[in-house]
mmCIF file of C-alpha atoms and ligand atoms in Angstrom:
data_model
loop_
_atom_site.group_PDB
_atom_site.id
_atom_site.type_symbol
_atom_site.label_atom_id
_atom_site.label_comp_id
_atom_site.label_asym_id
_atom_site.label_seq_id
_atom_site.Cartn_x
_atom_site.Cartn_y
_atom_site.Cartn_z
ATOM 1 C CA MET A 191 -23.252 -53.807 34.126
ATOM 2 C CA GLN A 192 -25.526 -50.974 35.218
ATOM 3 C CA LYS A 193 -28.818 -50.545 33.386
ATOM 4 C CA LEU A 194 -29.098 -47.165 31.678
ATOM 5 C CA VAL A 195 -32.461 -46.228 30.186
ATOM 6 C CA VAL A 196 -32.641 -43.414 27.629
ATOM 7 C CA PHE A 197 -36.035 -41.785 27.136
ATOM 8 C CA SER A 198 -35.915 -39.633 24.006
ATOM 9 C CA GLY A 199 -38.270 -37.259 22.231
ATOM 10 C CA ALA A 200 -38.382 -35.144 19.106
ATOM 11 C CA GLY A 201 -35.570 -32.865 20.403
ATOM 12 C CA ILE A 202 -32.888 -35.545 19.936
ATOM 13 C CA SER A 203 -33.618 -35.575 16.193
ATOM 14 C CA ALA A 204 -33.824 -31.770 15.826
ATOM 15 C CA GLU A 205 -30.111 -31.487 14.979
ATOM 16 C CA SER A 206 -30.645 -34.055 12.205
ATOM 17 C CA GLY A 207 -33.091 -31.600 10.666
ATOM 18 C CA ILE A 208 -36.359 -33.270 11.726
ATOM 19 C CA GLU A 209 -38.833 -30.736 13.030
ATOM 20 C CA THR A 210 -40.043 -31.075 16.622
ATOM 21 C CA PHE A 211 -43.591 -30.945 17.767
ATOM 22 C CA ARG A 212 -44.064 -27.921 19.950
ATOM 23 C CA ASP A 213 -41.172 -25.543 19.263
ATOM 24 C CA SER A 214 -42.327 -22.292 17.716
ATOM 25 C CA ASP A 215 -41.327 -23.334 14.183
ATOM 26 C CA GLY A 216 -42.379 -26.957 14.802
ATOM 27 C CA LEU A 217 -44.199 -29.272 12.473
ATOM 28 C CA TRP A 218 -47.533 -28.963 14.171
ATOM 29 C CA GLU A 219 -47.685 -25.195 13.711
ATOM 30 C CA LYS A 220 -48.278 -26.001 10.038
ATOM 31 C CA HIS A 221 -50.799 -28.857 10.450
ATOM 32 C CA ARG A 222 -53.750 -29.329 12.759
ATOM 33 C CA ILE A 223 -53.387 -32.513 14.828
ATOM 34 C CA GLU A 224 -57.040 -33.340 14.266
ATOM 35 C CA ASP A 225 -56.518 -33.245 10.473
ATOM 36 C CA VAL A 226 -53.560 -35.610 10.267
ATOM 37 C CA ALA A 227 -52.903 -37.527 13.488
ATOM 38 C CA THR A 228 -56.143 -39.005 14.789
ATOM 39 C CA PRO A 229 -58.288 -42.027 13.851
ATOM 40 C CA GLU A 230 -61.045 -39.550 12.938
ATOM 41 C CA ALA A 231 -58.729 -37.820 10.453
ATOM 42 C CA TRP A 232 -58.025 -41.168 8.793
ATOM 43 C CA ALA A 233 -61.756 -41.943 8.594
ATOM 44 C CA LYS A 234 -62.503 -38.519 7.108
ATOM 45 C CA ASN A 235 -59.588 -37.992 4.727
ATOM 46 C CA PRO A 236 -57.164 -40.937 4.445
ATOM 47 C CA GLU A 237 -55.509 -39.364 1.361
ATOM 48 C CA LEU A 238 -54.419 -36.320 3.399
ATOM 49 C CA VAL A 239 -53.171 -38.464 6.306
ATOM 50 C CA GLN A 240 -51.281 -40.806 3.965
ATOM 51 C CA ALA A 241 -49.726 -37.824 2.146
ATOM 52 C CA PHE A 242 -48.693 -36.214 5.455
ATOM 53 C CA TYR A 243 -46.865 -39.345 6.646
ATOM 54 C CA ASN A 244 -45.425 -40.062 3.181
ATOM 55 C CA ALA A 245 -43.806 -36.611 3.360
ATOM 56 C CA ARG A 246 -42.522 -37.260 6.917
ATOM 57 C CA ARG A 247 -41.108 -40.650 5.851
ATOM 58 C CA LYS A 248 -39.371 -39.165 2.818
ATOM 59 C CA ALA A 249 -37.770 -36.468 4.969
ATOM 60 C CA ILE A 250 -36.666 -38.999 7.613
ATOM 61 C CA ILE A 251 -35.102 -41.370 5.058
ATOM 62 C CA HIS A 252 -32.941 -38.493 3.822
ATOM 63 C CA THR A 253 -31.654 -37.515 7.282
ATOM 64 C CA GLU A 254 -28.774 -38.980 9.248
ATOM 65 C CA PRO A 255 -28.304 -39.726 12.953
ATOM 66 C CA ASN A 256 -26.539 -36.854 14.743
ATOM 67 C CA ALA A 257 -23.875 -36.808 17.464
ATOM 68 C CA ALA A 258 -26.485 -37.324 20.203
ATOM 69 C CA HIS A 259 -27.898 -40.529 18.661
ATOM 70 C CA LYS A 260 -24.318 -41.746 18.193
ATOM 71 C CA ALA A 261 -23.394 -40.896 21.800
ATOM 72 C CA VAL A 262 -26.364 -42.940 23.027
ATOM 73 C CA ALA A 263 -25.139 -45.901 20.948
ATOM 74 C CA VAL A 264 -21.581 -45.530 22.289
ATOM 75 C CA LEU A 265 -22.886 -45.781 25.880
ATOM 76 C CA GLU A 266 -23.423 -49.504 25.166
ATOM 77 C CA ARG A 267 -19.676 -50.007 25.702
ATOM 78 C CA ASP A 268 -20.096 -49.290 29.416
ATOM 79 C CA PHE A 269 -23.780 -49.810 30.213
ATOM 80 C CA ASP A 270 -26.718 -52.076 29.488
ATOM 81 C CA VAL A 271 -28.519 -49.425 27.430
ATOM 82 C CA HIS A 272 -32.247 -49.540 26.675
ATOM 83 C CA VAL A 273 -33.665 -46.786 24.473
ATOM 84 C CA ILE A 274 -37.331 -45.897 24.847
ATOM 85 C CA THR A 275 -38.258 -43.330 22.240
ATOM 86 C CA GLN A 276 -41.346 -41.295 21.473
ATOM 87 C CA ASN A 277 -39.925 -40.728 18.005
ATOM 88 C CA ILE A 278 -41.250 -42.404 14.909
ATOM 89 C CA ASP A 279 -37.928 -41.965 13.097
ATOM 90 C CA ASP A 280 -35.350 -44.779 13.057
ATOM 91 C CA LEU A 281 -32.274 -42.672 13.823
ATOM 92 C CA HIS A 282 -31.416 -44.483 17.087
ATOM 93 C CA GLU A 283 -31.246 -47.794 15.198
ATOM 94 C CA ARG A 284 -29.225 -46.275 12.371
ATOM 95 C CA ALA A 285 -26.784 -44.807 14.916
ATOM 96 C CA GLY A 286 -26.172 -48.322 16.253
ATOM 97 C CA SER A 287 -28.394 -48.657 19.343
ATOM 98 C CA SER A 288 -29.358 -52.310 19.716
ATOM 99 C CA LYS A 289 -32.377 -52.154 22.064
ATOM 100 C CA VAL A 290 -34.912 -49.567 20.908
ATOM 101 C CA LEU A 291 -38.572 -49.500 21.929
ATOM 102 C CA HIS A 292 -40.814 -47.159 19.907
ATOM 103 C CA LEU A 293 -43.704 -45.937 22.025
ATOM 104 C CA HIS A 294 -45.424 -44.037 19.223
ATOM 105 C CA GLY A 295 -44.591 -46.344 16.336
ATOM 106 C CA ASN A 296 -42.024 -46.478 13.550
ATOM 107 C CA ILE A 297 -42.680 -44.652 10.308
ATOM 108 C CA ARG A 298 -40.679 -47.215 8.299
ATOM 109 C CA LEU A 299 -43.407 -49.791 9.117
ATOM 110 C CA ALA A 300 -47.077 -50.080 8.154
ATOM 111 C CA LYS A 301 -50.020 -51.860 9.730
ATOM 112 C CA SER A 302 -53.589 -52.764 8.835
ATOM 113 C CA SER A 303 -56.196 -49.988 8.900
ATOM 114 C CA ASN A 304 -58.804 -52.489 10.117
ATOM 115 C CA PRO A 305 -59.766 -50.948 13.493
ATOM 116 C CA TYR A 306 -61.183 -54.272 14.747
ATOM 117 C CA LEU A 307 -58.038 -56.349 14.281
ATOM 118 C CA ASP A 308 -57.167 -57.976 17.635
ATOM 119 C CA HIS A 309 -53.398 -58.165 17.103
ATOM 120 C CA GLU A 310 -50.618 -55.886 15.861
ATOM 121 C CA GLU A 311 -48.781 -56.987 12.721
ATOM 122 C CA TYR A 312 -46.233 -54.780 10.999
ATOM 123 C CA TYR A 313 -45.244 -54.629 7.336
ATOM 124 C CA PRO A 314 -41.912 -53.104 6.249
ATOM 125 C CA ILE A 315 -42.377 -50.247 3.769
ATOM 126 C CA GLU A 316 -40.254 -50.410 0.630
ATOM 127 C CA GLY A 317 -39.173 -46.889 -0.314
ATOM 128 C CA ASP A 318 -40.868 -43.815 1.094
ATOM 129 C CA ARG A 319 -44.517 -44.164 0.054
ATOM 130 C CA LEU A 320 -47.634 -45.997 1.143
ATOM 131 C CA ASP A 321 -50.367 -45.960 -1.511
ATOM 132 C CA LEU A 322 -54.039 -46.277 -0.527
ATOM 133 C CA ASN A 323 -54.855 -48.000 -3.807
ATOM 134 C CA LYS A 324 -51.906 -50.386 -3.942
ATOM 135 C CA ASP A 325 -50.751 -51.313 -0.442
ATOM 136 C CA PHE A 326 -52.992 -53.702 1.495
ATOM 137 C CA CYS A 327 -52.709 -55.971 4.540
ATOM 138 C CA LYS A 328 -53.284 -59.744 4.297
ATOM 139 C CA GLU A 329 -56.993 -59.248 4.980
ATOM 140 C CA GLY A 330 -57.323 -56.706 2.152
ATOM 141 C CA PHE A 331 -57.512 -53.457 4.163
ATOM 142 C CA PRO A 332 -55.356 -50.502 3.077
ATOM 143 C CA LEU A 333 -52.104 -50.227 5.002
ATOM 144 C CA ARG A 334 -51.684 -47.188 7.280
ATOM 145 C CA PRO A 335 -48.496 -45.908 8.907
ATOM 146 C CA HIS A 336 -47.398 -47.652 12.118
ATOM 147 C CA VAL A 337 -47.872 -44.508 14.178
ATOM 148 C CA VAL A 338 -49.815 -44.159 17.419
ATOM 149 C CA TRP A 339 -52.300 -41.359 16.787
ATOM 150 C CA PHE A 340 -53.796 -39.064 19.402
ATOM 151 C CA GLY A 341 -56.631 -40.906 21.115
ATOM 152 C CA GLU A 342 -55.159 -44.376 20.446
ATOM 153 C CA ASN A 343 -53.716 -46.830 22.958
ATOM 154 C CA VAL A 344 -49.948 -47.086 23.385
ATOM 155 C CA PRO A 345 -49.362 -50.851 23.069
ATOM 156 C CA ALA A 346 -45.673 -50.655 24.107
ATOM 157 C CA TYR A 347 -46.358 -48.686 27.298
ATOM 158 C CA ASP A 348 -46.393 -51.664 29.696
ATOM 159 C CA GLU A 349 -43.049 -52.913 28.381
ATOM 160 C CA ALA A 350 -41.588 -49.403 28.769
ATOM 161 C CA GLN A 351 -42.931 -49.116 32.311
ATOM 162 C CA LYS A 352 -41.302 -52.425 33.299
ATOM 163 C CA CYS A 353 -38.060 -51.364 31.629
ATOM 164 C CA VAL A 354 -37.667 -48.152 33.668
ATOM 165 C CA GLN A 355 -38.645 -49.713 36.989
ATOM 166 C CA ASP A 356 -35.225 -51.329 37.498
ATOM 167 C CA ALA A 357 -33.060 -48.665 35.868
ATOM 168 C CA ASP A 358 -29.849 -47.577 37.607
ATOM 169 C CA LEU A 359 -29.508 -44.504 35.413
ATOM 170 C CA PHE A 360 -32.235 -42.687 33.470
ATOM 171 C CA VAL A 361 -31.492 -40.124 30.789
ATOM 172 C CA VAL A 362 -34.289 -38.016 29.316
ATOM 173 C CA ILE A 363 -33.329 -36.253 26.072
ATOM 174 C CA GLY A 364 -35.246 -33.651 24.062
ATOM 175 C CA THR A 365 -38.833 -34.027 25.157
ATOM 176 C CA SER A 366 -41.297 -31.474 26.473
ATOM 177 C CA LEU A 367 -42.897 -34.252 28.593
ATOM 178 C CA GLN A 368 -46.343 -33.123 27.559
ATOM 179 C CA VAL A 369 -47.628 -36.160 25.655
ATOM 180 C CA TYR A 370 -49.367 -38.593 28.017
ATOM 181 C CA PRO A 371 -49.445 -41.400 29.000
ATOM 182 C CA VAL A 372 -45.792 -41.786 27.985
ATOM 183 C CA ALA A 373 -44.538 -38.690 29.829
ATOM 184 C CA GLY A 374 -45.681 -40.459 33.020
ATOM 185 C CA LEU A 375 -42.712 -42.836 32.654
ATOM 186 C CA ILE A 376 -40.495 -40.368 34.513
ATOM 187 C CA HIS A 377 -42.505 -41.136 37.674
ATOM 188 C CA GLU A 378 -41.744 -44.869 37.414
ATOM 189 C CA ILE A 379 -37.998 -44.727 38.073
ATOM 190 C CA PRO A 380 -36.783 -46.347 41.310
ATOM 191 C CA LEU A 381 -35.518 -44.216 44.227
ATOM 192 C CA HIS A 382 -31.882 -45.274 43.814
ATOM 193 C CA CYS A 383 -31.842 -44.260 40.152
ATOM 194 C CA GLN A 384 -29.709 -41.274 39.095
ATOM 195 C CA ALA A 385 -31.680 -39.280 36.516
ATOM 196 C CA TYR A 386 -30.610 -36.640 33.984
ATOM 197 C CA TYR A 387 -32.652 -34.326 31.769
ATOM 198 C CA VAL A 388 -30.960 -33.013 28.622
ATOM 199 C CA ASP A 389 -32.977 -30.283 26.882
ATOM 200 C CA PRO A 390 -32.286 -26.607 26.037
ATOM 201 C CA LYS A 391 -35.434 -25.769 28.029
ATOM 202 C CA ALA A 392 -34.463 -27.963 31.008
ATOM 203 C CA ALA A 393 -34.414 -25.041 33.432
ATOM 204 C CA GLN A 394 -38.116 -24.321 32.830
ATOM 205 C CA GLN A 395 -39.216 -27.925 33.439
ATOM 206 C CA SER A 396 -40.407 -28.719 36.970
ATOM 207 C CA LEU A 397 -38.982 -32.098 37.913
ATOM 208 C CA SER A 398 -38.228 -34.002 41.104
ATOM 209 C CA THR A 399 -34.853 -33.439 42.763
ATOM 210 C CA GLN A 400 -33.816 -36.889 41.499
ATOM 211 C CA PHE A 401 -33.128 -35.184 38.151
ATOM 212 C CA PHE A 402 -29.904 -33.385 37.281
ATOM 213 C CA LYS A 403 -30.733 -30.868 34.558
ATOM 214 C CA ILE A 404 -28.433 -30.332 31.569
ATOM 215 C CA PRO A 405 -29.833 -27.286 29.729
ATOM 216 C CA MET A 406 -28.112 -27.885 26.386
ATOM 217 C CA THR A 407 -28.901 -29.219 22.932
ATOM 218 C CA ALA A 408 -28.896 -32.996 22.627
ATOM 219 C CA SER A 409 -25.415 -33.262 21.069
ATOM 220 C CA GLN A 410 -23.745 -30.844 23.519
ATOM 221 C CA GLY A 411 -25.681 -32.293 26.444
ATOM 222 C CA MET A 412 -24.718 -35.871 25.631
ATOM 223 C CA GLN A 413 -21.058 -34.899 25.398
ATOM 224 C CA HIS A 414 -21.387 -33.243 28.817
ATOM 225 C CA LEU A 415 -23.206 -36.254 30.263
ATOM 226 C CA ILE A 416 -20.551 -38.681 29.036
ATOM 227 C CA GLN A 417 -17.885 -36.563 30.767
ATOM 228 C CA LEU A 418 -19.954 -36.594 33.969
ATOM 229 C CA LEU A 419 -20.372 -40.382 33.829
ATOM 230 C CA GLN A 420 -16.658 -40.910 33.145
ATOM 231 C CA SER A 421 -15.687 -38.745 36.139
ATOM 232 C CA LYS A 422 -17.722 -40.904 38.566
HETATM 233 N N1 LIG B 136 -38.412 -37.241 15.113
HETATM 234 C C1 LIG B 136 -39.646 -37.719 15.315
HETATM 235 O O1 LIG B 136 -39.889 -38.908 15.163
HETATM 236 C C2 LIG B 136 -40.725 -36.778 15.778
HETATM 237 C C3 LIG B 136 -40.713 -35.441 15.407
HETATM 238 C C4 LIG B 136 -41.782 -34.621 15.842
HETATM 239 C C5 LIG B 136 -42.782 -35.154 16.637
HETATM 240 N N2 LIG B 136 -42.737 -36.462 16.997
HETATM 241 C C6 LIG B 136 -43.818 -37.005 17.876
HETATM 242 O O2 LIG B 136 -44.454 -35.962 18.555
HETATM 243 C C7 LIG B 136 -44.504 -36.133 19.982
HETATM 244 C C8 LIG B 136 -43.855 -34.908 20.598
HETATM 245 O O3 LIG B 136 -43.454 -35.009 21.913
HETATM 246 P P1 LIG B 136 -41.931 -34.667 22.275
HETATM 247 O O4 LIG B 136 -41.892 -34.343 23.719
HETATM 248 O O5 LIG B 136 -41.063 -35.733 21.740
HETATM 249 O O6 LIG B 136 -41.604 -33.375 21.435
HETATM 250 P P2 LIG B 136 -41.989 -31.852 21.675
HETATM 251 O O7 LIG B 136 -41.943 -31.189 20.339
HETATM 252 O O8 LIG B 136 -43.216 -31.713 22.502
HETATM 253 O O9 LIG B 136 -40.759 -31.297 22.502
HETATM 254 C C9 LIG B 136 -39.504 -31.158 21.885
HETATM 255 C C10 LIG B 136 -38.499 -30.903 22.966
HETATM 256 O O10 LIG B 136 -37.235 -30.908 22.335
HETATM 257 C C11 LIG B 136 -36.479 -29.835 22.846
HETATM 258 N N3 LIG B 136 -35.477 -29.492 21.852
HETATM 259 C C12 LIG B 136 -35.547 -28.651 20.793
HETATM 260 N N4 LIG B 136 -34.371 -28.632 20.137
HETATM 261 C C13 LIG B 136 -33.542 -29.480 20.790
HETATM 262 C C14 LIG B 136 -32.209 -29.913 20.598
HETATM 263 N N5 LIG B 136 -31.457 -29.451 19.593
HETATM 264 N N6 LIG B 136 -31.685 -30.802 21.471
HETATM 265 C C15 LIG B 136 -32.422 -31.298 22.511
HETATM 266 N N7 LIG B 136 -33.683 -30.915 22.740
HETATM 267 C C16 LIG B 136 -34.243 -30.030 21.887
HETATM 268 C C17 LIG B 136 -37.490 -28.735 23.147
HETATM 269 O O11 LIG B 136 -36.969 -27.835 24.123
HETATM 270 C C18 LIG B 136 -38.671 -29.546 23.664
HETATM 271 O O12 LIG B 136 -38.614 -29.742 25.061
HETATM 272 C C19 LIG B 136 -43.764 -37.384 20.265
HETATM 273 O O13 LIG B 136 -44.665 -38.245 20.815
HETATM 274 C C20 LIG B 136 -43.294 -37.926 18.927
HETATM 275 O O14 LIG B 136 -43.925 -39.161 18.649
HETATM 276 C C21 LIG B 136 -41.741 -37.294 16.587
#
């Protein structure tokens, strides 16, 4: 079976109603990154950060996977599919994908806020809220969302890098490719790999000739891609 790696970003979840990051009406137009998505923000105002992610989690729990997430899951019938996502939502899993690596964390999980802890340990979150005064790790520190903030390391990066290095097919869906280091993954694919880029703004993205651009929304683009793969 050929190995097909999907690399997804906020755009794949847009049709489920989750706001993206950089589109003109995106989430981050309404919040300053430095106020809600950095270790400094947590140190300065953990209540605001916790409230921001509690609201994100609540919204995500009430959304459903869309046709694009489902199409990615269906690809498992014909390919060895590995999903690498920048998204903190769990819509790939809920659509049925079995191998999902979250580069920027998973909002349904929490971890210790102790910055000196030398290992990562995740705690499932019951319901939609984390409470600074009630939810603690084993060592007694408040739990924080399992989200990689700006300025933090990306612990899953090495695994993602290895995963793309022997891909036969590589499908990028709904990402502006502006958040590093993870956007650098597109440079790790092997020479024989056939690559596709599904995004309404695909035409504006400068990419190597290895990429076939599909300038459509995620659901339309995935339908188109499946037809292309079936015709080969
Ligand atoms: N759903 C989520 O979990 C979520 C949502 C917002 C932001 N984020 C985080 O913010 C970071 C943002 O980087 P990014 O590149 O993923 O997002 P981004 O906001 O920088 O880019 C979004 C991309 O999606 C495209 N897009 C918009 N609507 C689309 C649609 N219907 N179908 C397909 N593509 C569409 C845009 O053209 C754009 O290229 C990520 O690291 C992620 O962790 C996650």
